[in-house]
Amino acid sequence: MADFTLREMMTVVASREIHDGDIVFCGTGISMLAAMAAKHISAPESIIFFETGAIDAQLEEVPMAVSDSRVMLGAAMHGSLSEAFAFMQNPNTGSKVVGILGAAQCDLYGNLNSTVIGDYANPDIRFPGSGGACDVSSFVRRTIVFMQLEKRRFVPRLDYMTSPGWLKGYTSRTAAGLSQGGPSVVITDKAVFRFDEITRKMYLDGCFPDVSRQEVLDNMGFKVDVTREKPVAPPHACELEILRSRCDPQRLILGPS
Amino acid sequence: MSLDHAISRFVHDGCHLSIGGFTVNRNPMAAVYEIIRQKKRGIHLYAHSNGQGVDELIGGGCVDRLEIAYAGNGRFAPTCVRFRKAVESGELVVEDYSNFQMSLRFTAGAMGLPFLPVKSGIESDIANQWGFKPAARRSDEKIPDLKLCIIDNPFGRWADTTRLVLVPAIEPDVSIIHAQTADSSGTVRIDGLAFTDIEQAKAARHVIVTCETIVDTRQLRKQPERNQLPFFCVDAVVHLPMGAYPTACYGHYDYDPGYLNDYRNYAQNDEHHRNYLDRYIFKTKDHAAFISLQPLHRLNKIKADPDTGYATGLNRL
């Protein structure tokens, strides 16, 4: 087995969720790298799309933020923020968008918190806030969620719901007036989770190599179905090679090797 | 007009201010530093996703209230440091919206509308949790009574939509943006992504534009399709090379990773941050003096490559 870091594993696992024809909404950090990896490895016809209005960015260097001038290079067009979000709100184009989001907390239905820990008016910890995350999670057909697997992050009840996922499960999302679709996968540093087609509850899809089911469950604040678990394939040597040499040679996002 | 004159004339204690740019790019930093230098207080600040400019204004003690979607600075500060400290200590009241909501709020202001509808945020705590409480809203005529409002689609199920979120217009007293190019009358040309700068400018009662280059009006009017803001929207044009530094200005210079990393470290410690303010802002008389404190080798490294618009191969660790 090739030698790899957990961040490399997470990035490659996320890149496998991206297919040709997908319009990939990227946030800051590991999500950009996953989109770059998909484009270089498995989905050359996917489209990298930033809320800042850079459409089909070519990304010769990994951006440090979605406003980085690097997102502007070779784009099909430069729009405004309003135009970028309108493409997601419009069902003709929004149905092709795959959003990649991270958060501080996630619940059983993939609802996300990236705003505060504690009381909103008097928080223990303040995070940056929604940015475009609430918009993306409200609009697009499918979201990929990145999380660190920790008990304080996988909580039965969010301190603040920044981004609506499947709300309370079943058809509650569409009944509330949100778009068809929602979170499809949660990728952590230990395991991958998906959502049941009917109940919309999160279930364990697979553990990373050398991670036990018990270790995964011990790091969660709620119970999930484990009957569908299957192993998650580690990155191939060629995936790692492209990720390291083409996507992030300075290891700005990947971190220490 | 000089920058110090423009700031003292249009930015007042307690004013409602909006600044352009997005996280690490094209923040009107020279103007931000001048506002701190002039010790403006009690500002009600608006931005959508802003990093360095918002954080420095908060750290400079200028801001009491903030309406924003995202306060982070990419890899340099995933959550803006002084912003976080001010919120956690209760010194700063924040009203959270999403990026699209903030962009539409500026657009509503630019269009002279009281609100615009959007489909994001239904059932979220952006809709349910309010930073400014109802009583405080009613007692301040510059803040709308409602943070937002959710309604049933008045057109039935038209456009496959059942519910809508109405977000109120923002009408700042003054908006400040930094552009690559303007003429002396105030017609503006932004290269690369314009973010929400143009809507922010159009929504404001007064607009200050700082720019890298001032060109002849005839030159801008050879390609009017490349211009975004007409002169009659603009109150003051200030020629300010490196006016977005240490954030980036596409086609001119990159963000300065050295400065942004140093800033984060200063910002994390109150005493270091006070020394930082003193050395870089209070003891410099203007932006040129501030820039002259930066090591020349660092400024040379961030010069934009004309082919890419950024400093290709820049070490950004």
PDB file of N, CA, C and O in Angstrom, chain B residues 25-58:
ATOM      1  N   ASN B  25      -8.393  39.748  -1.219  1.00  0.00           N
ATOM      2  CA  ASN B  25      -8.244  40.466  -2.488  1.00  0.00           C
ATOM      3  C   ASN B  25      -8.914  41.835  -2.500  1.00  0.00           C
ATOM      4  O   ASN B  25     -10.056  41.972  -2.065  1.00  0.00           O
ATOM      5  N   ARG B  26      -8.228  42.788  -2.989  1.00  0.00           N
ATOM      6  CA  ARG B  26      -8.698  44.149  -3.306  1.00  0.00           C
ATOM      7  C   ARG B  26      -9.524  44.791  -2.189  1.00  0.00           C
ATOM      8  O   ARG B  26     -10.504  45.483  -2.444  1.00  0.00           O
ATOM      9  N   ASN B  27      -9.125  44.579  -0.936  1.00  0.00           N
ATOM     10  CA  ASN B  27      -9.702  45.356   0.168  1.00  0.00           C
ATOM     11  C   ASN B  27      -9.143  46.776   0.056  1.00  0.00           C
ATOM     12  O   ASN B  27      -7.974  46.952  -0.276  1.00  0.00           O
ATOM     13  N   PRO B  28      -9.933  47.789   0.366  1.00  0.00           N
ATOM     14  CA  PRO B  28      -9.413  49.165   0.314  1.00  0.00           C
ATOM     15  C   PRO B  28      -8.553  49.458   1.546  1.00  0.00           C
ATOM     16  O   PRO B  28      -8.934  50.223   2.429  1.00  0.00           O
ATOM     17  N   MET B  29      -7.385  48.821   1.608  1.00  0.00           N
ATOM     18  CA  MET B  29      -6.596  48.811   2.848  1.00  0.00           C
ATOM     19  C   MET B  29      -6.047  50.183   3.214  1.00  0.00           C
ATOM     20  O   MET B  29      -5.984  50.535   4.392  1.00  0.00           O
ATOM     21  N   ALA B  30      -5.607  50.967   2.223  1.00  0.00           N
ATOM     22  CA  ALA B  30      -5.072  52.291   2.558  1.00  0.00           C
ATOM     23  C   ALA B  30      -6.146  53.099   3.272  1.00  0.00           C
ATOM     24  O   ALA B  30      -5.868  53.783   4.269  1.00  0.00           O
ATOM     25  N   ALA B  31      -7.376  53.010   2.796  1.00  0.00           N
ATOM     26  CA  ALA B  31      -8.481  53.739   3.426  1.00  0.00           C
ATOM     27  C   ALA B  31      -8.767  53.180   4.814  1.00  0.00           C
ATOM     28  O   ALA B  31      -9.036  53.935   5.755  1.00  0.00           O
ATOM     29  N   VAL B  32      -8.707  51.852   4.948  1.00  0.00           N
ATOM     30  CA  VAL B  32      -8.905  51.223   6.258  1.00  0.00           C
ATOM     31  C   VAL B  32      -7.880  51.763   7.253  1.00  0.00           C
ATOM     32  O   VAL B  32      -8.222  52.158   8.375  1.00  0.00           O
ATOM     33  N   TYR B  33      -6.615  51.801   6.843  1.00  0.00           N
ATOM     34  CA  TYR B  33      -5.566  52.286   7.750  1.00  0.00           C
ATOM     35  C   TYR B  33      -5.773  53.764   8.082  1.00  0.00           C
ATOM     36  O   TYR B  33      -5.519  54.196   9.209  1.00  0.00           O
ATOM     37  N   GLU B  34      -6.244  54.542   7.114  1.00  0.00           N
ATOM     38  CA  GLU B  34      -6.464  55.970   7.382  1.00  0.00           C
ATOM     39  C   GLU B  34      -7.632  56.167   8.362  1.00  0.00           C
ATOM     40  O   GLU B  34      -7.590  57.049   9.216  1.00  0.00           O
ATOM     41  N   ILE B  35      -8.658  55.309   8.257  1.00  0.00           N
ATOM     42  CA  ILE B  35      -9.782  55.382   9.207  1.00  0.00           C
ATOM     43  C   ILE B  35      -9.283  55.085  10.626  1.00  0.00           C
ATOM     44  O   ILE B  35      -9.664  55.752  11.589  1.00  0.00           O
ATOM     45  N   ILE B  36      -8.392  54.089  10.732  1.00  0.00           N
ATOM     46  CA  ILE B  36      -7.822  53.755  12.050  1.00  0.00           C
ATOM     47  C   ILE B  36      -6.957  54.917  12.548  1.00  0.00           C
ATOM     48  O   ILE B  36      -7.046  55.325  13.709  1.00  0.00           O
ATOM     49  N   ARG B  37      -6.143  55.465  11.628  1.00  0.00           N
ATOM     50  CA  ARG B  37      -5.252  56.593  11.970  1.00  0.00           C
ATOM     51  C   ARG B  37      -6.066  57.780  12.503  1.00  0.00           C
ATOM     52  O   ARG B  37      -5.661  58.444  13.439  1.00  0.00           O
ATOM     53  N   GLN B  38      -7.208  58.020  11.885  1.00  0.00           N
ATOM     54  CA  GLN B  38      -8.050  59.151  12.316  1.00  0.00           C
ATOM     55  C   GLN B  38      -8.938  58.804  13.518  1.00  0.00           C
ATOM     56  O   GLN B  38      -9.765  59.609  13.933  1.00  0.00           O
ATOM     57  N   LYS B  39      -8.772  57.577  14.042  1.00  0.00           N
ATOM     58  CA  LYS B  39      -9.467  57.145  15.270  1.00  0.00           C
ATOM     59  C   LYS B  39     -10.983  57.314  15.184  1.00  0.00           C
ATOM     60  O   LYS B  39     -11.630  57.811  16.121  1.00  0.00           O
ATOM     61  N   LYS B  40     -11.551  56.908  14.056  1.00  0.00           N
ATOM     62  CA  LYS B  40     -13.016  56.933  13.933  1.00  0.00           C
ATOM     63  C   LYS B  40     -13.599  55.876  14.866  1.00  0.00           C
ATOM     64  O   LYS B  40     -13.012  54.800  15.044  1.00  0.00           O
ATOM     65  N   ARG B  41     -14.746  56.155  15.435  1.00  0.00           N
ATOM     66  CA  ARG B  41     -15.346  55.262  16.431  1.00  0.00           C
ATOM     67  C   ARG B  41     -16.824  54.995  16.118  1.00  0.00           C
ATOM     68  O   ARG B  41     -17.484  55.792  15.459  1.00  0.00           O
ATOM     69  N   GLY B  42     -17.295  53.849  16.634  1.00  0.00           N
ATOM     70  CA  GLY B  42     -18.729  53.553  16.576  1.00  0.00           C
ATOM     71  C   GLY B  42     -19.274  53.264  15.187  1.00  0.00           C
ATOM     72  O   GLY B  42     -20.466  53.415  14.938  1.00  0.00           O
ATOM     73  N   ILE B  43     -18.415  52.795  14.289  1.00  0.00           N
ATOM     74  CA  ILE B  43     -18.857  52.541  12.906  1.00  0.00           C
ATOM     75  C   ILE B  43     -19.766  51.309  12.859  1.00  0.00           C
ATOM     76  O   ILE B  43     -19.527  50.309  13.547  1.00  0.00           O
ATOM     77  N   HIS B  44     -20.814  51.406  12.049  1.00  0.00           N
ATOM     78  CA  HIS B  44     -21.672  50.264  11.707  1.00  0.00           C
ATOM     79  C   HIS B  44     -21.167  49.774  10.351  1.00  0.00           C
ATOM     80  O   HIS B  44     -21.316  50.464   9.349  1.00  0.00           O
ATOM     81  N   LEU B  45     -20.552  48.597  10.336  1.00  0.00           N
ATOM     82  CA  LEU B  45     -19.810  48.153   9.141  1.00  0.00           C
ATOM     83  C   LEU B  45     -20.563  47.059   8.391  1.00  0.00           C
ATOM     84  O   LEU B  45     -21.140  46.163   9.003  1.00  0.00           O
ATOM     85  N   TYR B  46     -20.513  47.149   7.056  1.00  0.00           N
ATOM     86  CA  TYR B  46     -21.077  46.116   6.185  1.00  0.00           C
ATOM     87  C   TYR B  46     -19.989  45.550   5.270  1.00  0.00           C
ATOM     88  O   TYR B  46     -19.190  46.299   4.719  1.00  0.00           O
ATOM     89  N   ALA B  47     -20.009  44.224   5.088  1.00  0.00           N
ATOM     90  CA  ALA B  47     -19.161  43.587   4.084  1.00  0.00           C
ATOM     91  C   ALA B  47     -19.850  42.268   3.752  1.00  0.00           C
ATOM     92  O   ALA B  47     -20.800  41.882   4.429  1.00  0.00           O
ATOM     93  N   HIS B  48     -19.424  41.559   2.699  1.00  0.00           N
ATOM     94  CA  HIS B  48     -20.027  40.226   2.500  1.00  0.00           C
ATOM     95  C   HIS B  48     -19.078  39.168   3.025  1.00  0.00           C
ATOM     96  O   HIS B  48     -19.292  38.639   4.111  1.00  0.00           O
ATOM     97  N   SER B  49     -17.993  38.875   2.298  1.00  0.00           N
ATOM     98  CA  SER B  49     -16.962  37.996   2.844  1.00  0.00           C
ATOM     99  C   SER B  49     -15.702  38.819   2.880  1.00  0.00           C
ATOM    100  O   SER B  49     -15.060  39.002   1.863  1.00  0.00           O
ATOM    101  N   ASN B  50     -15.400  39.357   4.028  1.00  0.00           N
ATOM    102  CA  ASN B  50     -14.232  40.216   4.051  1.00  0.00           C
ATOM    103  C   ASN B  50     -13.278  39.748   5.123  1.00  0.00           C
ATOM    104  O   ASN B  50     -13.677  39.308   6.186  1.00  0.00           O
ATOM    105  N   GLY B  51     -12.009  39.844   4.821  1.00  0.00           N
ATOM    106  CA  GLY B  51     -11.004  39.372   5.747  1.00  0.00           C
ATOM    107  C   GLY B  51     -10.222  40.500   6.374  1.00  0.00           C
ATOM    108  O   GLY B  51     -10.574  41.028   7.428  1.00  0.00           O
ATOM    109  N   GLN B  52      -9.168  40.911   5.698  1.00  0.00           N
ATOM    110  CA  GLN B  52      -8.193  41.808   6.295  1.00  0.00           C
ATOM    111  C   GLN B  52      -8.787  43.171   6.669  1.00  0.00           C
ATOM    112  O   GLN B  52      -8.552  43.679   7.758  1.00  0.00           O
ATOM    113  N   GLY B  53      -9.555  43.764   5.776  1.00  0.00           N
ATOM    114  CA  GLY B  53     -10.080  45.104   6.024  1.00  0.00           C
ATOM    115  C   GLY B  53     -10.976  45.138   7.243  1.00  0.00           C
ATOM    116  O   GLY B  53     -10.829  45.999   8.126  1.00  0.00           O
ATOM    117  N   VAL B  54     -11.910  44.196   7.314  1.00  0.00           N
ATOM    118  CA  VAL B  54     -12.831  44.127   8.449  1.00  0.00           C
ATOM    119  C   VAL B  54     -12.055  43.885   9.745  1.00  0.00           C
ATOM    120  O   VAL B  54     -12.285  44.531  10.762  1.00  0.00           O
ATOM    121  N   ASP B  55     -11.097  42.953   9.696  1.00  0.00           N
ATOM    122  CA  ASP B  55     -10.375  42.604  10.919  1.00  0.00           C
ATOM    123  C   ASP B  55      -9.544  43.772  11.442  1.00  0.00           C
ATOM    124  O   ASP B  55      -9.479  44.010  12.645  1.00  0.00           O
ATOM    125  N   GLU B  56      -8.925  44.514  10.529  1.00  0.00           N
ATOM    126  CA  GLU B  56      -8.092  45.638  10.970  1.00  0.00           C
ATOM    127  C   GLU B  56      -8.967  46.758  11.535  1.00  0.00           C
ATOM    128  O   GLU B  56      -8.595  47.387  12.533  1.00  0.00           O
ATOM    129  N   LEU B  57     -10.112  47.025  10.929  1.00  0.00           N
ATOM    130  CA  LEU B  57     -11.001  48.064  11.458  1.00  0.00           C
ATOM    131  C   LEU B  57     -11.506  47.693  12.850  1.00  0.00           C
ATOM    132  O   LEU B  57     -11.586  48.535  13.742  1.00  0.00           O
ATOM    133  N   ILE B  58     -11.825  46.405  13.044  1.00  0.00           N
ATOM    134  CA  ILE B  58     -12.273  45.947  14.365  1.00  0.00           C
ATOM    135  C   ILE B  58     -11.116  46.081  15.360  1.00  0.00           C
ATOM    136  O   ILE B  58     -11.275  46.640  16.447  1.00  0.00           O
TER     137      ILE B  58
END
